[in-house]
């Protein structure tokens, strides 16, 4: 996988600026639809290319944001169209059903704030977009929050790539660590919620107990 990433970056570095922009847009879009695509690292590399004078920072951010938002809304449309069938164990077996159920609980509790945070929740972007569609959240509001989230995140990591220059590959380790931290935080949050749910229902009196007392 590491060699694949290297090939992608070498290929982008050899492209004329126009085609590098096109590649950035396509990869930013595809990352939301096919999560293994290294969308974030391509944006970081785009920031590096800005630093060496190959690309323009504003264009990099705009195209990466546009691609990310369009990818999010593509998965939203799939979730909107398919609905609860997404959770059918006999269909779409490659989708993480447990994560989708968890994301659905988040959407019910926090609504559009989950969409606004989606770019910062590593590994859950496609799940959140699917879930937002399943919940039939308002398409224009969803698109607005998804675009805002993509714009903030893309600006941060593109600027990071610009600042670190030749050391841009170091950012990969930072993003991986960030993903682990976010994953651990989400796991801890889920455990706390399950524990609170268990204690709340454990203390609830059994029907008929009070009358018998």
N, CA, C and O of each residue as an XYZ file, in Angstrom:
852
protein
N       0.830     -1.205      0.000
C       0.000      0.000      0.000
C       0.866      1.257      0.000
O       0.541      2.249     -0.652
N       1.989      1.198      0.753
C       2.890      2.345      0.793
C       3.467      2.650     -0.574
O       3.623      3.816     -0.937
N       3.794      1.590     -1.354
C       4.326      1.790     -2.688
C       3.278      2.419     -3.600
O       3.604      3.236     -4.461
N       2.018      2.033     -3.406
C       0.937      2.612     -4.200
C       0.839      4.110     -3.946
O       0.709      4.901     -4.880
N       0.903      4.500     -2.645
C       0.855      5.916     -2.311
C       2.004      6.664     -2.977
O       1.809      7.734     -3.556
N       3.198      6.092     -2.889
C       4.369      6.731     -3.487
C       4.190      6.912     -4.985
O       4.531      7.960     -5.532
N       3.651      5.887     -5.656
C       3.417      5.975     -7.097
C       2.431      7.091     -7.431
O       2.611      7.816     -8.409
N       1.392      7.223     -6.614
C       0.391      8.267     -6.852
C       1.022      9.645     -6.742
O       0.763     10.515     -7.573
N       1.851      9.853     -5.721
C       2.467     11.161     -5.510
C       3.487     11.472     -6.600
O       3.570     12.608     -7.067
N       4.261     10.473     -7.004
C       5.219     10.684     -8.089
C       4.497     10.999     -9.385
O       4.938     11.845    -10.163
N       3.384     10.315     -9.612
C       2.576     10.563    -10.807
C       2.027     11.984    -10.794
O       2.079     12.674    -11.813
N       1.499     12.434     -9.650
C       0.962     13.790     -9.552
C       2.055     14.837     -9.750
O       1.835     15.854    -10.408
N       3.242     14.585     -9.176
C       4.336     15.547     -9.281
C       4.773     15.735    -10.730
O       5.274     16.799    -11.097
N       4.583     14.693    -11.563
C       5.004     14.769    -12.964
C       3.939     15.387    -13.872
O       4.210     15.682    -15.036
N       2.736     15.582    -13.345
C       1.646     16.115    -14.161
C       1.786     17.622    -14.359
O       2.325     18.315    -13.496
N       1.299     18.134    -15.502
C       1.177     19.589    -15.649
C       0.184     20.104    -14.597
O      -0.677     19.347    -14.149
N       0.289     21.376    -14.196
C      -0.591     21.910    -13.145
C      -2.080     21.642    -13.370
O      -2.785     21.272    -12.431
N      -2.571     21.823    -14.606
C      -3.999     21.624    -14.877
C      -4.427     20.208    -14.528
O      -5.460     20.013    -13.887
N      -3.649     19.221    -14.943
C      -4.017     17.828    -14.687
C      -3.778     17.445    -13.229
O      -4.440     16.548    -12.708
N      -2.851     18.108    -12.579
C      -2.663     17.888    -11.143
C      -3.897     18.353    -10.383
O      -4.323     17.712     -9.423
N      -4.470     19.476    -10.822
C      -5.713     19.959    -10.207
C      -6.858     18.972    -10.439
O      -7.637     18.686     -9.530
N      -6.947     18.460    -11.657
C      -8.001     17.486    -11.980
C      -7.840     16.236    -11.111
O      -8.815     15.719    -10.567
N      -6.604     15.759    -10.989
C      -6.345     14.571    -10.166
C      -6.729     14.828     -8.712
O      -7.301     13.960     -8.054
N      -6.416     16.008     -8.218
C      -6.761     16.369     -6.843
C      -8.271     16.339     -6.627
O      -8.752     15.818     -5.621
N      -9.017     16.903     -7.583
C     -10.478     16.919     -7.492
C     -11.044     15.504     -7.510
O     -11.895     15.165     -6.688
N     -10.576     14.678     -8.443
C     -11.093     13.316     -8.582
C     -10.776     12.477     -7.346
O     -11.632     11.737     -6.861
N      -9.557     12.589     -6.839
C      -9.165     11.797     -5.674
C      -9.906     12.258     -4.430
O     -10.316     11.433     -3.614
N     -10.084     13.581     -4.272
C     -10.838     14.092     -3.123
C     -12.277     13.593     -3.158
O     -12.867     13.303     -2.117
N     -12.835     13.495     -4.353
C     -14.186     12.941     -4.500
C     -14.197     11.444     -4.188
O     -15.034     10.968     -3.420
N     -13.272     10.716     -4.785
C     -13.265      9.269     -4.635
C     -13.009      8.795     -3.230
O     -13.468      7.721     -2.843
N     -12.273      9.590     -2.448
C     -11.958      9.183     -1.074
C     -13.219      8.972     -0.244
O     -13.239      8.118      0.643
N     -14.263      9.732     -0.519
C     -15.512      9.601      0.226
C     -16.330      8.405     -0.227
O     -17.131      7.864      0.535
N     -16.126      7.997     -1.469
C     -16.893      6.888     -2.031
C     -16.148      5.563     -1.856
O     -16.760      4.523     -1.609
N     -14.826      5.615     -1.988
C     -13.973      4.437     -1.796
C     -12.912      4.815     -0.762
O     -11.821      5.248     -1.133
N     -13.218      4.654      0.541
C     -12.355      5.167      1.620
C     -10.874      4.809      1.555
O     -10.073      5.617      2.024
N     -10.434      3.658      1.011
C      -8.986      3.401      0.978
C      -8.182      4.405      0.162
O      -6.962      4.477      0.311
N      -8.842      5.186     -0.702
C      -8.117      6.187     -1.486
C      -7.515      7.221     -0.527
O      -8.221      7.737      0.339
N      -6.215      7.532     -0.670
C      -5.535      8.430      0.282
C      -5.826      9.900      0.034
O      -4.919     10.666     -0.292
N      -7.084     10.302      0.185
C      -7.475     11.673     -0.125
C      -6.753     12.723      0.698
O      -6.294     13.728      0.155
N      -6.648     12.502      2.003
C      -6.011     13.498      2.862
C      -4.549     13.713      2.491
O      -4.079     14.850      2.436
N      -3.832     12.625      2.238
C      -2.423     12.753      1.914
C      -2.215     13.419      0.553
O      -1.204     14.089      0.344
N      -3.146     13.243     -0.360
C      -3.057     13.918     -1.649
C      -3.220     15.422     -1.461
O      -2.550     16.212     -2.126
N      -4.108     15.816     -0.557
C      -4.276     17.244     -0.259
C      -3.007     17.796      0.402
O      -2.564     18.898      0.077
N      -2.429     17.033      1.323
C      -1.168     17.443      1.953
C      -0.089     17.609      0.882
O       0.673     18.575      0.902
N      -0.033     16.655     -0.053
C       0.948     16.738     -1.132
C       0.667     17.948     -2.020
O       1.586     18.594     -2.523
N      -0.616     18.240     -2.200
C      -0.976     19.438     -2.950
C      -0.444     20.690     -2.263
O       0.016     21.619     -2.928
N      -0.505     20.715     -0.921
C       0.065     21.830     -0.180
C       1.564     21.940     -0.395
O       2.107     23.038     -0.515
N       2.228     20.789     -0.444
C       3.675     20.787     -0.725
C       3.951     21.359     -2.112
O       4.876     22.153     -2.281
N       3.151     20.960     -3.113
C       3.336     21.474     -4.475
C       3.091     22.975     -4.531
O       3.680     23.667     -5.361
N       2.235     23.484     -3.663
C       2.058     24.940     -3.557
C       3.366     25.578     -3.087
O       3.794     26.604     -3.617
N       3.990     24.959     -2.086
C       5.223     25.494     -1.529
C       6.365     25.566     -2.520
O       7.214     26.452     -2.424
N       6.400     24.635     -3.481
C       7.479     24.643     -4.478
C       7.079     25.402     -5.736
O       7.802     25.394     -6.732
N       5.918     26.061     -5.684
C       5.511     26.918     -6.781
C       4.798     26.235     -7.928
O       4.612     26.844     -8.982
N       4.390     24.976     -7.751
C       3.727     24.252     -8.839
C       2.232     24.546     -8.896
O       1.660     24.641     -9.982
N       1.596     24.691     -7.734
C       0.153     24.888     -7.676
C      -0.187     26.138     -6.854
O       0.668     26.719     -6.184
N      -1.449     26.524     -6.928
C      -1.943     27.678     -6.172
C      -2.735     27.188     -4.960
O      -3.573     26.294     -5.080
N      -2.465     27.774     -3.796
C      -3.074     27.294     -2.556
C      -4.599     27.389     -2.596
O      -5.287     26.438     -2.227
N      -5.126     28.519     -3.038
C      -6.582     28.705     -3.057
C      -7.258     27.675     -3.958
O      -8.296     27.120     -3.599
N      -6.675     27.420     -5.126
C      -7.264     26.450     -6.054
C      -7.224     25.046     -5.445
O      -8.187     24.290     -5.573
N      -6.123     24.696     -4.788
C      -6.014     23.388     -4.130
C      -7.127     23.215     -3.098
O      -7.800     22.185     -3.071
N      -7.316     24.220     -2.256
C      -8.331     24.131     -1.198
C      -9.731     24.058     -1.798
O     -10.550     23.245     -1.369
N     -10.008     24.906     -2.793
C     -11.348     24.927     -3.403
C     -11.669     23.590     -4.060
O     -12.762     23.058     -3.868
N     -10.738     23.042     -4.828
C     -11.002     21.784     -5.534
C     -11.115     20.609     -4.565
O     -11.982     19.751     -4.731
N     -10.246     20.565     -3.555
C     -10.319     19.481     -2.575
C     -11.614     19.568     -1.771
O     -12.223     18.549     -1.446
N     -12.025     20.788     -1.456
C     -13.291     20.975     -0.736
C     -14.467     20.546     -1.601
O     -15.366     19.841     -1.139
N     -14.454     20.975     -2.857
C     -15.533     20.611     -3.779
C     -15.612     19.099     -3.960
O     -16.697     18.520     -3.920
N     -14.463     18.465     -4.158
C     -14.460     17.013     -4.322
C     -14.962     16.300     -3.091
O     -15.740     15.351     -3.190
N     -14.517     16.753     -1.917
C     -14.967     16.136     -0.669
C     -16.460     16.292     -0.454
O     -17.138     15.346     -0.050
N     -16.979     17.499     -0.726
C     -18.409     17.748     -0.537
C     -19.252     16.937     -1.525
O     -20.287     16.381     -1.157
N     -18.799     16.874     -2.780
C     -19.539     16.088     -3.782
C     -19.520     14.598     -3.448
O     -20.516     13.899     -3.632
N     -18.376     14.121     -2.957
C     -18.300     12.719     -2.554
C     -19.227     12.431     -1.389
O     -19.902     11.401     -1.364
N     -19.261     13.340     -0.426
C     -20.160     13.179      0.718
C     -21.607     13.112      0.246
O     -22.365     12.248      0.687
N     -21.993     14.017     -0.646
C     -23.376     14.061     -1.095
C     -23.727     12.879     -1.992
O     -24.897     12.507     -2.087
N     -22.743     12.288     -2.646
C     -23.000     11.067     -3.416
C     -23.410      9.937     -2.484
O     -24.385      9.233     -2.747
N     -22.663      9.761     -1.390
C     -23.016      8.730     -0.419
C     -24.324      9.070      0.289
O     -25.109      8.180      0.615
N     -24.556     10.364      0.525
C     -25.835     10.815      1.097
C     -26.994     10.373      0.189
O     -28.002      9.853      0.667
N     -26.836     10.585     -1.127
C     -27.899     10.228     -2.077
C     -28.158      8.721     -2.073
O     -29.300      8.279     -2.191
N     -27.084      7.938     -1.937
C     -27.253      6.481     -1.872
C     -28.030      6.097     -0.622
O     -28.960      5.293     -0.688
N     -27.648      6.674      0.526
C     -28.365      6.403      1.771
C     -29.810      6.852      1.701
O     -30.704      6.169      2.200
N     -30.042      8.009      1.078
C     -31.408      8.551      0.937
C     -32.256      7.605      0.087
O     -33.424      7.360      0.387
N     -31.653      7.085     -0.966
C     -32.372      6.229     -1.898
C     -32.647      4.842     -1.299
O     -33.760      4.325     -1.399
N     -31.631      4.256     -0.682
C     -31.757      2.881     -0.183
C     -32.446      2.821      1.167
O     -33.201      1.887      1.435
N     -32.193      3.820      2.033
C     -32.828      3.865      3.342
C     -32.361      2.753      4.265
O     -31.176      2.420      4.299
N     -33.282      2.187      5.003
C     -32.960      1.165      5.995
C     -32.405     -0.122      5.378
O     -31.851     -0.960      6.089
N     -32.551     -0.283      4.066
C     -31.998     -1.466      3.406
C     -30.485     -1.525      3.543
O     -29.884     -2.586      3.372
N     -29.858     -0.372      3.857
C     -28.411     -0.347      4.083
C     -28.022     -1.295      5.209
O     -26.941     -1.883      5.189
N     -28.915     -1.442      6.197
C     -28.632     -2.267      7.371
C     -29.022     -3.723      7.188
O     -28.797     -4.538      8.083
N     -29.599     -4.061      6.052
C     -29.962     -5.453      5.781
C     -28.681     -6.291      5.698
O     -27.837     -6.036      4.839
N     -28.526     -7.289      6.580
C     -27.283     -8.085      6.588
C     -27.047     -8.853      5.295
O     -25.928     -9.296      5.037
N     -28.077     -9.015      4.483
C     -27.924     -9.754      3.231
C     -27.487     -8.859      2.075
O     -27.152     -9.345      0.995
N     -27.494     -7.536      2.314
C     -27.156     -6.600      1.244
C     -25.975     -5.726      1.660
O     -25.776     -5.464      2.847
N     -25.211     -5.287      0.698
C     -24.085     -4.386      0.937
C     -23.228     -4.871      2.104
O     -22.958     -4.123      3.044
N     -22.811     -6.118      2.032
C     -22.146     -6.761      3.164
C     -20.803     -6.132      3.511
O     -20.296     -6.327      4.616
N     -20.224     -5.380      2.580
C     -18.928     -4.756      2.862
C     -19.048     -3.510      3.746
O     -18.041     -2.997      4.234
N     -20.274     -3.024      3.953
C     -20.461     -1.832      4.785
C     -20.412     -2.203      6.268
O     -20.935     -3.247      6.659
N     -19.788     -1.357      7.101
C     -19.703     -1.625      8.548
C     -21.039     -1.317      9.235
O     -21.292     -0.177      9.625
N     -21.882     -2.326      9.378
C     -23.242     -2.112      9.901
C     -23.230     -1.517     11.309
O     -24.043     -0.647     11.622
N     -22.307     -1.984     12.163
C     -22.261     -1.477     13.531
C     -21.948      0.018     13.549
O     -22.540      0.773     14.320
N     -21.023      0.437     12.704
C     -20.672      1.859     12.645
C     -21.836      2.690     12.122
O     -22.062      3.815     12.568
N     -22.566      2.126     11.178
C     -23.724      2.845     10.638
C     -24.786      3.022     11.717
O     -25.385      4.091     11.832
N     -25.022      1.975     12.507
C     -26.007      2.098     13.601
C     -25.564      3.145     14.620
O     -26.378      3.924     15.116
N     -24.262      3.158     14.928
C     -23.749      4.140     15.870
C     -23.896      5.549     15.307
O     -24.321      6.464     16.013
N     -23.544      5.721     14.035
C     -23.673      7.028     13.398
C     -25.125      7.476     13.359
O     -25.408      8.668     13.479
N     -26.042      6.539     13.194
C     -27.466      6.895     13.186
C     -27.898      7.432     14.538
O     -28.697      8.365     14.613
N     -27.369      6.840     15.618
C     -27.684      7.366     16.954
C     -27.128      8.777     17.135
O     -27.771      9.636     17.739
N     -25.935      9.003     16.607
C     -25.354     10.341     16.703
C     -26.198     11.360     15.945
O     -26.458     12.457     16.439
N     -26.623     10.982     14.734
C     -27.425     11.892     13.917
C     -28.734     12.226     14.619
O     -29.181     13.373     14.600
N     -29.341     11.230     15.234
C     -30.599     11.479     15.945
C     -30.400     12.403     17.140
O     -31.292     13.171     17.501
N     -29.218     12.319     17.750
C     -28.976     13.120     18.948
C     -28.455     14.519     18.636
O     -28.891     15.498     19.241
N     -27.507     14.612     17.678
C     -26.850     15.898     17.414
C     -27.151     16.478     16.034
O     -26.717     17.589     15.731
N     -27.869     15.764     15.212
C     -28.300     16.311     13.926
C     -27.163     16.763     13.027
O     -26.214     16.020     12.780
N     -27.275     18.000     12.538
C     -26.338     18.508     11.546
C     -24.932     18.733     12.095
O     -23.985     18.854     11.317
N     -24.777     18.790     13.413
C     -23.442     18.942     13.978
C     -22.558     17.734     13.666
O     -21.340     17.868     13.557
N     -23.165     16.563     13.522
C     -22.397     15.374     13.141
C     -21.871     15.536     11.717
O     -20.731     15.172     11.428
N     -22.700     16.083     10.832
C     -22.261     16.342      9.461
C     -21.131     17.367      9.457
O     -20.159     17.224      8.716
N     -21.262     18.396     10.285
C     -20.239     19.436     10.360
C     -18.899     18.891     10.860
O     -17.841     19.419     10.520
N     -18.955     17.842     11.660
C     -17.723     17.269     12.226
C     -17.182     16.103     11.413
O     -16.134     15.553     11.752
N     -17.879     15.713     10.341
C     -17.547     14.455      9.665
C     -16.112     14.400      9.160
O     -15.495     13.337      9.232
N     -15.554     15.491      8.651
C     -14.200     15.457      8.100
C     -13.149     15.226      9.181
O     -12.035     14.791      8.890
N     -13.508     15.517     10.425
C     -12.562     15.351     11.524
C     -12.688     13.982     12.184
O     -11.920     13.652     13.087
N     -13.655     13.186     11.735
C     -13.875     11.852     12.293
C     -13.302     10.821     11.330
O     -14.014     10.260     10.497
N     -12.019     10.590     11.460
C     -11.318      9.708     10.541
C     -11.947      8.316     10.496
O     -12.209      7.709     11.533
N     -12.183      7.825      9.289
C     -12.735      6.485      9.106
C     -14.250      6.419      9.163
O     -14.825      5.352      8.951
N     -14.914      7.542      9.446
C     -16.376      7.523      9.581
C     -17.067      8.434      8.571
O     -18.287      8.586      8.618
N     -16.320      9.034      7.673
C     -16.911     10.018      6.761
C     -17.988      9.401      5.882
O     -19.089      9.942      5.782
N     -17.682      8.272      5.243
C     -18.666      7.628      4.373
C     -19.860      7.122      5.164
O     -20.996      7.163      4.690
N     -19.591      6.642      6.383
C     -20.668      6.139      7.238
C     -21.627      7.268      7.607
O     -22.845      7.093      7.571
N     -21.074      8.421      7.961
C     -21.916      9.561      8.347
C     -22.727     10.055      7.159
O     -23.902     10.386      7.312
N     -22.119     10.110      5.979
C     -22.862     10.572      4.807
C     -24.006      9.614      4.465
O     -25.109     10.054      4.142
N     -23.745      8.317      4.535
C     -24.810      7.336      4.319
C     -25.936      7.512      5.326
O     -27.115      7.489      4.975
N     -25.545      7.688      6.590
C     -26.529      7.809      7.663
C     -27.360      9.074      7.520
O     -28.565      9.062      7.772
N     -26.717     10.167      7.117
C     -27.460     11.415      6.899
C     -28.509     11.224      5.810
O     -29.616     11.754      5.909
N     -28.163     10.470      4.776
C     -29.136     10.180      3.731
C     -30.257      9.290      4.222
O     -31.423      9.514      3.897
N     -29.905      8.272      5.011
C     -30.920      7.375      5.569
C     -31.923      8.141      6.424
O     -33.111      7.821      6.440
N     -31.428      9.169      7.142
C     -32.292      9.966      8.021
C     -33.092     11.010      7.256
O     -33.890     11.736      7.847
N     -32.882     11.090      5.941
C     -33.561     12.083      5.084
C     -33.373     13.507      5.628
O     -34.306     14.308      5.667
N     -32.128     13.790      6.048
C     -31.817     15.144      6.466
C     -31.945     16.084      5.273
O     -31.767     15.666      4.129
N     -32.254     17.352      5.537
C     -32.483     18.314      4.462
C     -31.247     18.377      3.558
O     -30.147     18.633      4.047
N     -31.407     18.148      2.240
C     -30.237     18.062      1.359
C     -29.385     19.323      1.307
O     -28.157     19.234      1.299
N     -30.019     20.505      1.273
C     -29.236     21.735      1.170
C     -28.500     22.042      2.468
O     -27.354     22.490      2.443
N     -29.150     21.806      3.592
C     -28.461     22.009      4.869
C     -27.314     21.019      5.021
O     -26.223     21.372      5.469
N     -27.580     19.776      4.640
C     -26.540     18.752      4.714
C     -25.355     19.137      3.836
O     -24.205     19.025      4.258
N     -25.632     19.587      2.621
C     -24.564     19.989      1.707
C     -23.768     21.164      2.270
O     -22.545     21.210      2.138
N     -24.462     22.107      2.894
C     -23.783     23.282      3.454
C     -22.841     22.885      4.586
O     -21.694     23.330      4.625
N     -23.324     22.046      5.510
C     -22.485     21.627      6.633
C     -21.332     20.728      6.162
O     -20.220     20.816      6.682
N     -21.602     19.871      5.185
C     -20.551     19.001      4.661
C     -19.467     19.825      3.966
O     -18.279     19.530      4.095
N     -19.880     20.855      3.233
C     -18.914     21.721      2.550
C     -18.086     22.511      3.547
O     -16.874     22.650      3.378
N     -18.732     23.032      4.587
C     -18.007     23.770      5.623
C     -16.971     22.878      6.297
O     -15.831     23.289      6.514
N     -17.373     21.660      6.625
C     -16.463     20.722      7.269
C     -15.274     20.415      6.361
O     -14.129     20.407      6.813
N     -15.548     20.164      5.081
C     -14.479     19.864      4.128
C     -13.546     21.059      3.951
O     -12.331     20.891      3.844
N     -14.115     22.266      3.921
C     -13.301     23.463      3.713
C     -12.327     23.685      4.869
O     -11.152     23.980      4.646
N     -12.811     23.543      6.095
C     -11.949     23.764      7.261
C     -10.845     22.715      7.320
O      -9.673     23.047      7.496
N     -11.222     21.451      7.171
C     -10.237     20.363      7.257
C      -9.215     20.455      6.120
O      -8.014     20.309      6.347
N      -9.690     20.696      4.913
C      -8.796     20.779      3.755
C      -7.812     21.933      3.893
O      -6.632     21.789      3.572
N      -8.291     23.068      4.364
C      -7.402     24.223      4.561
C      -6.298     23.891      5.560
O      -5.137     24.244      5.353
N      -6.665     23.212      6.642
C      -5.681     22.868      7.675
C      -4.598     21.936      7.139
O      -3.409     22.189      7.333
N      -5.002     20.859      6.465
C      -3.990     19.878      6.055
C      -3.205     20.356      4.831
O      -2.037     19.998      4.676
N      -3.826     21.159      3.959
C      -3.080     21.718      2.830
C      -2.026     22.704      3.346
O      -0.900     22.731      2.850
N      -2.392     23.493      4.320
C      -1.433     24.441      4.904
C      -0.311     23.698      5.619
O       0.843     24.125      5.599
N      -0.661     22.587      6.246
C       0.351     21.773      6.910
C       1.357     21.249      5.887
O       2.564     21.290      6.123
N       0.861     20.758      4.755
C       1.746     20.293      3.690
C       2.621     21.410      3.146
O       3.789     21.196      2.821
N       2.048     22.604      3.050
C       2.799     23.770      2.589
C       3.909     24.136      3.570
O       5.014     24.490      3.158
N       3.616     24.052      4.863
C       4.576     24.461      5.879
C       5.728     23.471      6.037
O       6.874     23.884      6.214
N       5.441     22.172      5.975
C       6.501     21.188      6.219
C       7.368     20.959      4.986
O       8.462     20.406      5.100
N       6.895     21.379      3.799
C       7.717     21.304      2.602
C       8.154     19.894      2.259
O       7.334     18.983      2.142
N       9.478     19.726      2.096
C      10.029     18.433      1.696
C       9.713     17.315      2.683
O       9.785     16.137      2.333
N       9.368     17.676      3.900
C       9.048     16.679      4.932
C       7.560     16.343      4.959
O       7.052     15.874      5.977
N       6.858     16.578      3.854
C       5.407     16.398      3.830
C       4.980     14.974      4.196
O       3.891     14.777      4.736
N       5.831     13.973      3.907
C       5.451     12.587      4.214
C       5.339     12.344      5.713
O       4.677     11.399      6.142
N       5.985     13.195      6.515
C       5.888     13.057      7.973
C       4.441     13.214      8.428
O       4.034     12.645      9.441
N       3.672     13.988      7.673
C       2.277     14.248      8.040
C       1.470     12.958      8.044
O       0.495     12.838      8.786
N       1.870     11.982      7.213
C       1.153     10.703      7.167
C       1.101     10.068      8.551
O       0.061      9.565      8.978
N       2.244     10.096      9.252
C       2.290      9.548     10.610
C       1.396     10.313     11.557
O       0.733      9.722     12.410
N       1.374     11.654     11.407
C       0.508     12.467     12.256
C      -0.961     12.137     12.024
O      -1.736     12.011     12.971
N      -1.334     11.999     10.751
C      -2.728     11.689     10.431
C      -3.110     10.297     10.918
O      -4.235     10.081     11.369
N      -2.173      9.348     10.827
C      -2.451      8.001     11.312
C      -2.658      8.022     12.831
O      -3.589      7.407     13.352
N      -1.771      8.741     13.530
C      -1.918      8.857     14.984
C      -3.222      9.549     15.342
O      -3.908      9.152     16.284
N      -3.561     10.592     14.583
C      -4.815     11.306     14.806
C      -6.001     10.355     14.644
O      -6.946     10.387     15.432
N      -5.938      9.504     13.606
C      -7.019      8.544     13.390
C      -7.153      7.571     14.549
O      -8.265      7.237     14.957
N      -6.014      7.111     15.086
C      -6.056      6.207     16.236
C      -6.662      6.894     17.453
O      -7.469      6.307     18.173
N      -6.265      8.138     17.674
C      -6.780      8.873     18.837
C      -8.283      9.081     18.709
O      -9.031      8.882     19.666
N      -8.719      9.483     17.520
C     -10.156      9.678     17.297
C     -10.909      8.372     17.471
O     -11.967      8.341     18.099
N     -10.367      7.287     16.916
C     -11.011      5.980     17.055
C     -11.124      5.550     18.506
O     -12.157      5.035     18.931
N     -10.045      5.766     19.272
C     -10.073      5.412     20.695
C     -11.083      6.269     21.445
O     -11.802      5.769     22.310
N     -11.141      7.560     21.117
C     -12.087      8.457     21.777
C     -13.528      8.044     21.484
O     -14.382      8.060     22.369
N     -13.784      7.673     20.226
C     -15.135      7.229     19.852
C     -15.485      5.940     20.576
O     -16.594      5.787     21.089
N     -14.526      5.006     20.614
C     -14.770      3.747     21.329
C     -15.063      3.972     22.800
O     -15.963      3.345     23.359
N     -14.303      4.869     23.434
C     -14.529      5.181     24.847
C     -15.896      5.818     25.044
O     -16.608      5.505     25.998
N     -16.254      6.712     24.135
C     -17.561      7.368     24.220
C     -18.685      6.341     24.122
O     -19.657      6.405     24.875
N     -18.551      5.398     23.198
C     -19.578      4.358     23.036
C     -19.693      3.516     24.298
O     -20.801      3.207     24.734
N     -18.564      3.142     24.889
C     -18.574      2.339     26.116
C     -19.246      3.087     27.258
O     -20.018      2.504     28.021
N     -18.952      4.378     27.374
C     -19.581      5.189     28.431
C     -21.087      5.244     28.231
O     -21.848      5.105     29.189
N     -21.525      5.448     26.979
C     -22.956      5.514     26.702
C     -23.643      4.180     27.002
O     -24.748      4.157     27.544
N     -22.995      3.079     26.655
C     -23.562      1.763     26.948
C     -23.650      1.521     28.444
O     -24.633      0.962     28.931
N     -22.609      1.945     29.182
C     -22.622      1.790     30.637
C     -23.730      2.625     31.262
O     -24.422      2.148     32.161
N     -23.910      3.842     30.815
C     -24.983      4.703     31.343
C     -26.349      4.106     31.033
O     -27.254      4.123     31.868
N     -26.484      3.577     29.821
C     -27.747      2.944     29.437
C     -28.029      1.741     30.334
O     -29.157      1.554     30.790
N     -27.006      0.927     30.588
C     -27.152     -0.262     31.430
C     -27.550      0.128     32.851
O     -28.458     -0.473     33.423
N     -26.884      1.124     33.424
C     -27.190      1.525     34.799
C     -28.583      2.136     34.913
O     -29.298      1.910     35.890
N     -28.954      2.911     33.901
C     -30.270      3.540     33.934
C     -31.376      2.492     33.915
O     -32.353      2.614     34.654
N     -31.238      1.472     33.086
C     -32.266      0.436     32.995
C     -32.181     -0.560     34.155
O     -33.171     -1.202     34.507
N     -31.010     -0.678     34.732
C     -30.867     -1.569     35.885
C     -31.605     -1.015     37.093
O     -32.164     -1.769     37.889
N     -31.603      0.321     37.225
C     -32.259      0.954     38.367
C     -33.760      1.100     38.190
O     -34.476      1.370     39.154
N     -34.247      0.921     36.951
C     -35.672      1.090     36.692
C     -36.446     -0.038     37.355
O     -36.122     -1.203     37.120
N     -37.462      0.252     38.179
C     -38.221     -0.807     38.850
C     -39.006     -1.670     37.877
O     -39.546     -1.187     36.882
N     -39.052     -2.934     38.182
C     -39.811     -3.878     37.356
C     -41.306     -3.571     37.505
O     -41.780     -3.255     38.596
N     -42.044     -3.670     36.381
C     -43.467     -3.390     36.396
C     -44.188     -4.253     37.432
O     -44.018     -5.472     37.467
N     -44.990     -3.607     38.269
C     -45.780     -4.321     39.277
C     -45.079     -4.404     40.641
O     -45.703     -4.765     41.640
N     -43.784     -4.069     40.680
C     -43.059     -4.167     41.945
C     -43.589     -3.178     42.965
O     -43.776     -3.521     44.132
N     -43.839     -1.908     42.513
C     -44.290     -0.873     43.447
C     -45.665     -1.230     44.006
O     -45.934     -1.008     45.186
N     -46.562     -1.800     43.131
C     -47.889     -2.123     43.623
C     -47.831     -3.215     44.689
O     -48.559     -3.176     45.680
N     -46.942     -4.197     44.463
C     -46.847     -5.278     45.420
C     -46.259     -4.793     46.739
O     -46.594     -5.296     47.811
N     -45.344     -3.772     46.632
C     -44.773     -3.241     47.887
C     -45.846     -2.506     48.667
O     -45.574     -1.985     49.749
